[in-house]
Amino acid sequence: MQVIDNIPALRQMRAQINGRLGVVPTMGALHAGHLSLVEAARAENDAVLVTIFVNPTQFAANEDLAAYPRDLPRDLDLLREVGVDIVFTPTPDLMYPPGYQTYIDVEQVSQGLEGARRPGHFRGVATVVAKLFNLTQPTVAYFGQKDAQQVAVIRQMVRDLNFPLEIAVCPTMREPDGLAMSSRNVYLNAEQRRAASVLYRALQNAGDIYAAGERDPEVLRRAIFDTLRTEPLAAPDYVSIADARTLQELTQPSDAPMLVSLTVGIGKTHLLDNFILPAELNDRVGLSRVLGG
Ligand code: AMP
């Protein structure tokens, strides 16, 4: 496994790869969710490249950039075990040298949900992902459904700017109690960690009601809030029932696929999760199919 921290070496390595290259962008602090993306990339390509970069432009001034968990030696051990060919670990200065001034705004799809809660977040995400695509030239790039709006933003950018690559989406990996794996889960103390399973219970509750035939977004929203209220440590930021293709909030009953998503504060940590309805769409190809090429 080659660990590369500069652009000339990266370009040289990239030029030597024959066949399909799978790329997995991450911010490090790797867990089994990240590794599932790497495994999919390995199964479907001739070579795999993982990027590890805590991207400052996607954090707002009041967010946890300095505190974000970092453990490069551990990450590299995990990637070596899974079998990765190249790891690219740029510094902030390499990605944003003095005088840097180009940013990408994906307009509509960045606006609601996490975009409303974290102004500027998706501008930072789209910009860094575009740069990583130009640097690594993936055949396929792998992202997690856990960040469904991020997938929608990146697919839109790929379409709009004609990036010559495919976007693959992998299902959300969960802890045994249903909590979506996240690098930020380490911020939770024992009591908060126990409370955090309420997000999954709320999504499941909506899924059960939907499976029984309910299609009214207001009823689904209320069911989620009812479950969240059973957990005193949970402070919801938002609960959204949106059209899964456009991410527009639904006000009327609909048979089109829905993206149920929520962010919940537990202490100072904001946890994000989602579920697509009908439930069969939460697989390796569901979100890709809904969002289209
Ligand atoms: P991050 O390091 O948080 O930026 O995540 C890197 C990639 O891993 C993103 O595409 C995430 O959506 C994905 N990811 C994060 N958590 C999970 C999870 N629990 N299951 C599957 N993919 C995940």
mmCIF file of C-alpha atoms and ligand atoms in Angstrom:
data_model
loop_
_atom_site.group_PDB
_atom_site.id
_atom_site.type_symbol
_atom_site.label_atom_id
_atom_site.label_comp_id
_atom_site.label_asym_id
_atom_site.label_seq_id
_atom_site.Cartn_x
_atom_site.Cartn_y
_atom_site.Cartn_z
ATOM 1 C CA MET A 1 0.000 0.000 0.000
ATOM 2 C CA GLN A 2 1.419 3.362 -1.085
ATOM 3 C CA VAL A 3 0.729 6.362 1.163
ATOM 4 C CA ILE A 4 1.064 9.576 -0.821
ATOM 5 C CA ASP A 5 0.937 13.155 0.449
ATOM 6 C CA ASN A 6 1.917 15.149 -2.634
ATOM 7 C CA ILE A 7 0.413 15.801 -6.062
ATOM 8 C CA PRO A 8 3.316 14.856 -8.397
ATOM 9 C CA ALA A 9 3.624 11.401 -6.759
ATOM 10 C CA LEU A 10 -0.157 10.950 -6.901
ATOM 11 C CA ARG A 11 -0.280 11.799 -10.613
ATOM 12 C CA GLN A 12 2.610 9.428 -11.300
ATOM 13 C CA MET A 13 0.922 6.564 -9.404
ATOM 14 C CA ARG A 14 -2.395 7.260 -11.136
ATOM 15 C CA ALA A 15 -0.770 7.074 -14.565
ATOM 16 C CA GLN A 16 0.548 3.584 -13.759
ATOM 17 C CA ILE A 17 -2.890 2.139 -12.959
ATOM 18 C CA ASN A 18 -4.384 0.035 -15.741
ATOM 19 C CA GLY A 19 -8.090 -0.783 -15.721
ATOM 20 C CA ARG A 20 -10.756 0.405 -13.333
ATOM 21 C CA LEU A 21 -9.903 2.567 -10.318
ATOM 22 C CA GLY A 22 -12.329 2.727 -7.373
ATOM 23 C CA VAL A 23 -11.928 5.831 -5.181
ATOM 24 C CA VAL A 24 -13.287 6.224 -1.648
ATOM 25 C CA PRO A 25 -13.123 9.776 -0.238
ATOM 26 C CA THR A 26 -13.105 9.926 3.587
ATOM 27 C CA MET A 27 -12.220 12.225 6.478
ATOM 28 C CA GLY A 28 -10.437 9.390 8.317
ATOM 29 C CA ALA A 29 -11.322 8.107 11.829
ATOM 30 C CA LEU A 30 -12.363 5.037 9.890
ATOM 31 C CA HIS A 31 -15.053 2.583 10.993
ATOM 32 C CA ALA A 32 -16.861 -0.378 9.439
ATOM 33 C CA GLY A 33 -19.060 1.976 7.372
ATOM 34 C CA HIS A 34 -16.005 3.356 5.571
ATOM 35 C CA LEU A 35 -14.554 -0.143 5.199
ATOM 36 C CA SER A 36 -17.751 -1.387 3.523
ATOM 37 C CA LEU A 37 -17.196 1.253 0.820
ATOM 38 C CA VAL A 38 -13.590 0.109 0.439
ATOM 39 C CA GLU A 39 -14.694 -3.515 0.140
ATOM 40 C CA ALA A 40 -17.227 -2.655 -2.556
ATOM 41 C CA ALA A 41 -14.510 -0.703 -4.393
ATOM 42 C CA ARG A 42 -12.151 -3.658 -4.147
ATOM 43 C CA ALA A 43 -14.728 -6.131 -5.436
ATOM 44 C CA GLU A 44 -15.611 -3.988 -8.463
ATOM 45 C CA ASN A 45 -12.274 -2.508 -9.619
ATOM 46 C CA ASP A 46 -8.679 -3.367 -10.497
ATOM 47 C CA ALA A 47 -7.240 -0.910 -7.977
ATOM 48 C CA VAL A 48 -8.526 1.032 -4.954
ATOM 49 C CA LEU A 49 -7.518 4.494 -3.778
ATOM 50 C CA VAL A 50 -8.727 5.972 -0.474
ATOM 51 C CA THR A 51 -8.385 9.650 0.356
ATOM 52 C CA ILE A 52 -8.141 10.826 3.974
ATOM 53 C CA PHE A 53 -8.640 14.557 4.376
ATOM 54 C CA VAL A 54 -10.506 16.492 7.069
ATOM 55 C CA ASN A 55 -11.749 19.204 4.745
ATOM 56 C CA PRO A 56 -11.782 22.606 6.478
ATOM 57 C CA THR A 57 -14.088 24.262 3.915
ATOM 58 C CA GLN A 58 -17.032 22.014 4.831
ATOM 59 C CA PHE A 59 -16.916 23.006 8.518
ATOM 60 C CA ALA A 60 -18.572 26.254 9.622
ATOM 61 C CA ALA A 61 -16.697 28.516 12.059
ATOM 62 C CA ASN A 62 -18.721 27.191 15.031
ATOM 63 C CA GLU A 63 -18.184 23.509 14.130
ATOM 64 C CA ASP A 64 -15.804 20.814 15.348
ATOM 65 C CA LEU A 65 -12.916 21.068 12.821
ATOM 66 C CA ALA A 66 -10.138 21.182 15.451
ATOM 67 C CA ALA A 67 -11.792 18.497 17.614
ATOM 68 C CA TYR A 68 -12.678 16.171 14.707
ATOM 69 C CA PRO A 69 -11.178 12.720 15.530
ATOM 70 C CA ARG A 70 -7.899 11.960 13.721
ATOM 71 C CA ASP A 71 -5.813 8.770 13.932
ATOM 72 C CA LEU A 72 -3.816 8.252 10.744
ATOM 73 C CA PRO A 73 -1.668 5.271 11.921
ATOM 74 C CA ARG A 74 -4.801 3.344 12.937
ATOM 75 C CA ASP A 75 -6.583 4.266 9.682
ATOM 76 C CA LEU A 76 -3.622 3.050 7.627
ATOM 77 C CA ASP A 77 -3.540 -0.274 9.527
ATOM 78 C CA LEU A 78 -7.246 -0.809 8.803
ATOM 79 C CA LEU A 79 -6.813 0.020 5.111
ATOM 80 C CA ARG A 80 -3.787 -2.278 4.831
ATOM 81 C CA GLU A 81 -5.884 -5.127 6.262
ATOM 82 C CA VAL A 82 -8.750 -4.576 3.802
ATOM 83 C CA GLY A 83 -6.309 -4.333 0.887
ATOM 84 C CA VAL A 84 -6.014 -0.818 -0.526
ATOM 85 C CA ASP A 85 -3.459 0.115 -3.198
ATOM 86 C CA ILE A 86 -3.050 3.843 -2.608
ATOM 87 C CA VAL A 87 -3.937 6.220 0.237
ATOM 88 C CA PHE A 88 -3.819 9.942 -0.497
ATOM 89 C CA THR A 89 -3.374 12.073 2.647
ATOM 90 C CA PRO A 90 -3.076 15.724 1.597
ATOM 91 C CA THR A 91 -2.650 18.596 4.072
ATOM 92 C CA PRO A 92 -5.046 21.580 4.095
ATOM 93 C CA ASP A 93 -2.258 23.705 2.574
ATOM 94 C CA LEU A 94 -1.833 21.333 -0.333
ATOM 95 C CA MET A 95 -5.572 21.413 -1.127
ATOM 96 C CA TYR A 96 -6.053 25.133 -0.420
ATOM 97 C CA PRO A 97 -2.729 26.924 -0.940
ATOM 98 C CA PRO A 98 -2.497 30.660 -0.237
ATOM 99 C CA GLY A 99 -4.461 32.524 -2.906
ATOM 100 C CA TYR A 100 -6.993 29.710 -3.431
ATOM 101 C CA GLN A 101 -10.281 31.161 -4.750
ATOM 102 C CA THR A 102 -12.438 28.630 -6.656
ATOM 103 C CA TYR A 103 -15.569 27.028 -5.131
ATOM 104 C CA ILE A 104 -18.463 24.944 -6.448
ATOM 105 C CA ASP A 105 -22.074 25.713 -5.542
ATOM 106 C CA VAL A 106 -24.635 23.060 -6.426
ATOM 107 C CA GLU A 107 -27.722 25.212 -6.076
ATOM 108 C CA GLN A 108 -31.159 23.680 -5.307
ATOM 109 C CA VAL A 109 -30.270 20.321 -3.889
ATOM 110 C CA SER A 110 -27.812 21.868 -1.394
ATOM 111 C CA GLN A 111 -30.386 24.187 0.113
ATOM 112 C CA GLY A 112 -32.607 22.185 2.484
ATOM 113 C CA LEU A 113 -31.879 19.703 5.291
ATOM 114 C CA GLU A 114 -28.161 19.677 6.189
ATOM 115 C CA GLY A 115 -27.595 22.612 3.829
ATOM 116 C CA ALA A 116 -30.025 24.738 5.851
ATOM 117 C CA ARG A 117 -28.607 23.555 9.169
ATOM 118 C CA ARG A 118 -24.968 23.993 8.051
ATOM 119 C CA PRO A 119 -24.684 26.999 5.693
ATOM 120 C CA GLY A 120 -21.734 26.582 3.306
ATOM 121 C CA HIS A 121 -21.282 22.881 4.137
ATOM 122 C CA PHE A 122 -22.127 21.513 0.678
ATOM 123 C CA ARG A 123 -20.105 24.227 -1.070
ATOM 124 C CA GLY A 124 -17.100 22.853 0.817
ATOM 125 C CA VAL A 125 -18.050 19.249 0.080
ATOM 126 C CA ALA A 126 -18.628 19.825 -3.654
ATOM 127 C CA THR A 127 -15.379 21.776 -3.953
ATOM 128 C CA VAL A 128 -13.188 19.199 -2.250
ATOM 129 C CA VAL A 129 -14.828 16.265 -4.023
ATOM 130 C CA ALA A 130 -14.347 17.960 -7.415
ATOM 131 C CA LYS A 131 -10.672 18.511 -6.575
ATOM 132 C CA LEU A 132 -10.259 14.900 -5.417
ATOM 133 C CA PHE A 133 -11.941 13.665 -8.616
ATOM 134 C CA ASN A 134 -9.559 15.735 -10.746
ATOM 135 C CA LEU A 135 -6.562 14.520 -8.764
ATOM 136 C CA THR A 136 -7.440 10.804 -8.626
ATOM 137 C CA GLN A 137 -9.540 10.337 -11.798
ATOM 138 C CA PRO A 138 -11.792 7.536 -10.504
ATOM 139 C CA THR A 139 -13.631 5.076 -12.721
ATOM 140 C CA VAL A 140 -16.136 4.799 -9.862
ATOM 141 C CA ALA A 141 -16.304 6.862 -6.650
ATOM 142 C CA TYR A 142 -17.997 5.370 -3.584
ATOM 143 C CA PHE A 143 -20.201 7.222 -1.081
ATOM 144 C CA GLY A 144 -22.475 6.186 1.812
ATOM 145 C CA GLN A 145 -26.266 6.473 1.867
ATOM 146 C CA LYS A 146 -25.828 7.698 5.454
ATOM 147 C CA ASP A 147 -25.111 11.093 3.870
ATOM 148 C CA ALA A 148 -27.927 10.908 1.315
ATOM 149 C CA GLN A 149 -28.049 14.640 0.576
ATOM 150 C CA GLN A 150 -24.287 14.605 -0.007
ATOM 151 C CA VAL A 151 -24.850 11.845 -2.589
ATOM 152 C CA ALA A 152 -27.555 13.942 -4.282
ATOM 153 C CA VAL A 153 -25.266 17.005 -4.365
ATOM 154 C CA ILE A 154 -22.318 15.071 -5.788
ATOM 155 C CA ARG A 155 -24.400 13.274 -8.431
ATOM 156 C CA GLN A 156 -25.825 16.623 -9.527
ATOM 157 C CA MET A 157 -22.317 18.106 -9.735
ATOM 158 C CA VAL A 158 -21.052 15.106 -11.737
ATOM 159 C CA ARG A 159 -23.940 15.508 -14.166
ATOM 160 C CA ASP A 160 -23.690 19.284 -14.449
ATOM 161 C CA LEU A 161 -19.902 19.443 -14.846
ATOM 162 C CA ASN A 162 -19.549 16.272 -16.987
ATOM 163 C CA PHE A 163 -17.138 14.410 -14.733
ATOM 164 C CA PRO A 164 -16.296 11.172 -16.598
ATOM 165 C CA LEU A 165 -17.003 8.783 -13.729
ATOM 166 C CA GLU A 166 -19.680 6.751 -11.973
ATOM 167 C CA ILE A 167 -21.020 7.361 -8.466
ATOM 168 C CA ALA A 168 -21.797 4.258 -6.381
ATOM 169 C CA VAL A 169 -23.796 4.364 -3.155
ATOM 170 C CA CYS A 170 -23.412 1.830 -0.335
ATOM 171 C CA PRO A 171 -25.981 1.086 2.400
ATOM 172 C CA THR A 172 -25.641 2.545 5.907
ATOM 173 C CA MET A 173 -23.694 0.310 8.308
ATOM 174 C CA ARG A 174 -25.165 0.237 11.812
ATOM 175 C CA GLU A 175 -24.209 -0.765 15.346
ATOM 176 C CA PRO A 176 -26.167 -3.698 16.842
ATOM 177 C CA ASP A 177 -28.760 -1.305 18.363
ATOM 178 C CA GLY A 178 -29.298 0.375 14.979
ATOM 179 C CA LEU A 179 -27.198 3.527 15.527
ATOM 180 C CA ALA A 180 -25.618 4.518 12.199
ATOM 181 C CA MET A 181 -21.837 4.230 12.423
ATOM 182 C CA SER A 182 -20.184 7.651 12.402
ATOM 183 C CA SER A 183 -16.780 9.048 13.292
ATOM 184 C CA ARG A 184 -18.637 11.499 15.568
ATOM 185 C CA ASN A 185 -20.126 8.700 17.729
ATOM 186 C CA VAL A 186 -16.911 8.805 19.812
ATOM 187 C CA TYR A 187 -18.081 12.167 21.198
ATOM 188 C CA LEU A 188 -20.986 10.427 23.030
ATOM 189 C CA ASN A 189 -20.662 9.442 26.696
ATOM 190 C CA ALA A 190 -22.265 6.172 27.853
ATOM 191 C CA GLU A 191 -25.650 7.699 28.630
ATOM 192 C CA GLN A 192 -25.744 9.669 25.368
ATOM 193 C CA ARG A 193 -24.653 6.583 23.423
ATOM 194 C CA ARG A 194 -27.585 4.638 24.852
ATOM 195 C CA ALA A 195 -29.978 7.510 24.004
ATOM 196 C CA ALA A 196 -28.622 7.710 20.428
ATOM 197 C CA SER A 197 -30.435 4.548 19.357
ATOM 198 C CA VAL A 198 -33.662 6.577 19.352
ATOM 199 C CA LEU A 199 -32.876 7.853 15.817
ATOM 200 C CA TYR A 200 -33.074 4.350 14.390
ATOM 201 C CA ARG A 201 -36.175 3.499 16.430
ATOM 202 C CA ALA A 202 -37.858 6.627 15.037
ATOM 203 C CA LEU A 203 -36.952 5.690 11.437
ATOM 204 C CA GLN A 204 -38.185 2.151 12.021
ATOM 205 C CA ASN A 205 -41.451 3.461 13.414
ATOM 206 C CA ALA A 206 -41.984 5.501 10.232
ATOM 207 C CA GLY A 207 -41.026 2.427 8.159
ATOM 208 C CA ASP A 208 -43.591 0.258 9.974
ATOM 209 C CA ILE A 209 -46.372 2.789 9.489
ATOM 210 C CA TYR A 210 -45.457 3.168 5.796
ATOM 211 C CA ALA A 211 -45.437 -0.631 5.352
ATOM 212 C CA ALA A 212 -48.962 -0.693 6.819
ATOM 213 C CA GLY A 213 -50.065 1.643 4.003
ATOM 214 C CA GLU A 214 -49.664 5.186 5.399
ATOM 215 C CA ARG A 215 -48.546 7.708 2.732
ATOM 216 C CA ASP A 216 -49.317 11.010 4.453
ATOM 217 C CA PRO A 217 -45.999 12.770 5.176
ATOM 218 C CA GLU A 218 -47.527 14.656 8.098
ATOM 219 C CA VAL A 219 -48.518 11.403 9.823
ATOM 220 C CA LEU A 220 -45.032 9.939 9.238
ATOM 221 C CA ARG A 221 -43.381 13.109 10.578
ATOM 222 C CA ARG A 222 -45.567 13.038 13.679
ATOM 223 C CA ALA A 223 -44.751 9.360 14.312
ATOM 224 C CA ILE A 224 -41.034 10.170 14.220
ATOM 225 C CA PHE A 225 -41.397 13.104 16.612
ATOM 226 C CA ASP A 226 -43.471 10.883 18.956
ATOM 227 C CA THR A 227 -40.637 8.345 19.131
ATOM 228 C CA LEU A 228 -37.976 11.054 19.587
ATOM 229 C CA ARG A 229 -39.957 12.558 22.473
ATOM 230 C CA THR A 230 -39.602 9.289 24.421
ATOM 231 C CA GLU A 231 -35.873 10.072 24.807
ATOM 232 C CA PRO A 232 -35.241 13.126 27.032
ATOM 233 C CA LEU A 233 -31.624 13.555 25.821
ATOM 234 C CA ALA A 234 -32.710 13.847 22.157
ATOM 235 C CA ALA A 235 -33.174 17.378 20.786
ATOM 236 C CA PRO A 236 -34.285 17.147 17.120
ATOM 237 C CA ASP A 237 -32.798 19.711 14.693
ATOM 238 C CA TYR A 238 -35.198 18.646 11.929
ATOM 239 C CA VAL A 239 -37.274 15.739 10.687
ATOM 240 C CA SER A 240 -37.854 15.648 6.946
ATOM 241 C CA ILE A 241 -40.108 13.582 4.711
ATOM 242 C CA ALA A 242 -38.969 14.522 1.217
ATOM 243 C CA ASP A 243 -39.300 13.304 -2.336
ATOM 244 C CA ALA A 244 -36.226 11.043 -2.540
ATOM 245 C CA ARG A 245 -35.408 12.222 -6.068
ATOM 246 C CA THR A 246 -35.622 15.998 -5.617
ATOM 247 C CA LEU A 247 -35.269 16.271 -1.796
ATOM 248 C CA GLN A 248 -38.235 18.660 -1.861
ATOM 249 C CA GLU A 249 -40.239 18.458 1.383
ATOM 250 C CA LEU A 250 -43.554 16.613 0.900
ATOM 251 C CA THR A 251 -46.825 18.137 2.063
ATOM 252 C CA GLN A 252 -49.241 15.752 0.298
ATOM 253 C CA PRO A 253 -49.501 11.947 0.382
ATOM 254 C CA SER A 254 -47.263 10.414 -2.266
ATOM 255 C CA ASP A 255 -46.468 6.992 -3.720
ATOM 256 C CA ALA A 256 -43.086 8.149 -5.048
ATOM 257 C CA PRO A 257 -40.010 7.024 -3.047
ATOM 258 C CA MET A 258 -39.540 9.150 0.076
ATOM 259 C CA LEU A 259 -36.339 10.070 1.878
ATOM 260 C CA VAL A 260 -36.997 10.177 5.609
ATOM 261 C CA SER A 261 -34.111 12.035 7.233
ATOM 262 C CA LEU A 262 -33.375 13.620 10.545
ATOM 263 C CA THR A 263 -30.658 15.255 12.592
ATOM 264 C CA VAL A 264 -30.857 15.043 16.349
ATOM 265 C CA GLY A 265 -28.704 16.791 18.937
ATOM 266 C CA ILE A 266 -27.578 14.608 21.825
ATOM 267 C CA GLY A 267 -25.504 16.784 24.121
ATOM 268 C CA LYS A 268 -23.286 18.823 21.772
ATOM 269 C CA THR A 269 -23.207 16.091 19.105
ATOM 270 C CA HIS A 270 -25.558 16.267 16.118
ATOM 271 C CA LEU A 271 -26.362 12.812 14.758
ATOM 272 C CA LEU A 272 -27.650 12.329 11.223
ATOM 273 C CA ASP A 273 -29.572 9.376 9.814
ATOM 274 C CA ASN A 274 -32.032 8.496 7.054
ATOM 275 C CA PHE A 275 -34.149 5.754 5.554
ATOM 276 C CA ILE A 276 -35.732 5.461 2.120
ATOM 277 C CA LEU A 277 -39.353 4.354 1.785
ATOM 278 C CA PRO A 278 -40.279 1.826 0.562
ATOM 279 C CA ALA A 279 -37.714 -0.023 2.667
ATOM 280 C CA GLU A 280 -36.484 -2.236 -0.230
ATOM 281 C CA LEU A 281 -34.709 0.837 -1.639
ATOM 282 C CA ASN A 282 -32.165 0.885 1.239
ATOM 283 C CA ASP A 283 -29.835 -1.463 -0.634
ATOM 284 C CA ARG A 284 -26.706 -1.121 -2.743
ATOM 285 C CA VAL A 285 -28.554 0.319 -5.756
ATOM 286 C CA GLY A 286 -31.777 1.846 -4.349
ATOM 287 C CA LEU A 287 -30.718 5.463 -3.909
ATOM 288 C CA SER A 288 -28.739 5.432 -7.191
ATOM 289 C CA ARG A 289 -31.818 4.207 -9.022
ATOM 290 C CA VAL A 290 -34.042 6.844 -7.415
ATOM 291 C CA LEU A 291 -31.610 9.678 -8.170
ATOM 292 C CA GLY A 292 -30.969 8.494 -11.742
ATOM 293 C CA GLY A 293 -27.794 8.849 -13.841
HETATM 294 P P1 AMP B 1 -16.778 10.747 6.274
HETATM 295 O O1 AMP B 1 -15.413 10.251 6.647
HETATM 296 O O2 AMP B 1 -17.700 10.893 7.429
HETATM 297 O O3 AMP B 1 -16.734 11.943 5.360
HETATM 298 O O4 AMP B 1 -17.420 9.585 5.395
HETATM 299 C C1 AMP B 1 -16.778 9.101 4.243
HETATM 300 C C2 AMP B 1 -17.750 8.266 3.450
HETATM 301 O O5 AMP B 1 -18.192 7.167 4.254
HETATM 302 C C3 AMP B 1 -18.998 9.053 3.052
HETATM 303 O O6 AMP B 1 -19.360 8.701 1.731
HETATM 304 C C4 AMP B 1 -20.011 8.588 4.049
HETATM 305 O O7 AMP B 1 -21.346 8.671 3.585
HETATM 306 C C5 AMP B 1 -19.599 7.142 4.258
HETATM 307 N N1 AMP B 1 -20.118 6.648 5.532
HETATM 308 C C6 AMP B 1 -20.057 7.265 6.736
HETATM 309 N N2 AMP B 1 -20.700 6.548 7.677
HETATM 310 C C7 AMP B 1 -21.188 5.440 7.038
HETATM 311 C C8 AMP B 1 -21.943 4.316 7.469
HETATM 312 N N3 AMP B 1 -22.343 4.167 8.725
HETATM 313 N N4 AMP B 1 -22.253 3.370 6.545
HETATM 314 C C9 AMP B 1 -21.863 3.519 5.246
HETATM 315 N N5 AMP B 1 -21.139 4.549 4.792
HETATM 316 C C10 AMP B 1 -20.807 5.505 5.668
#
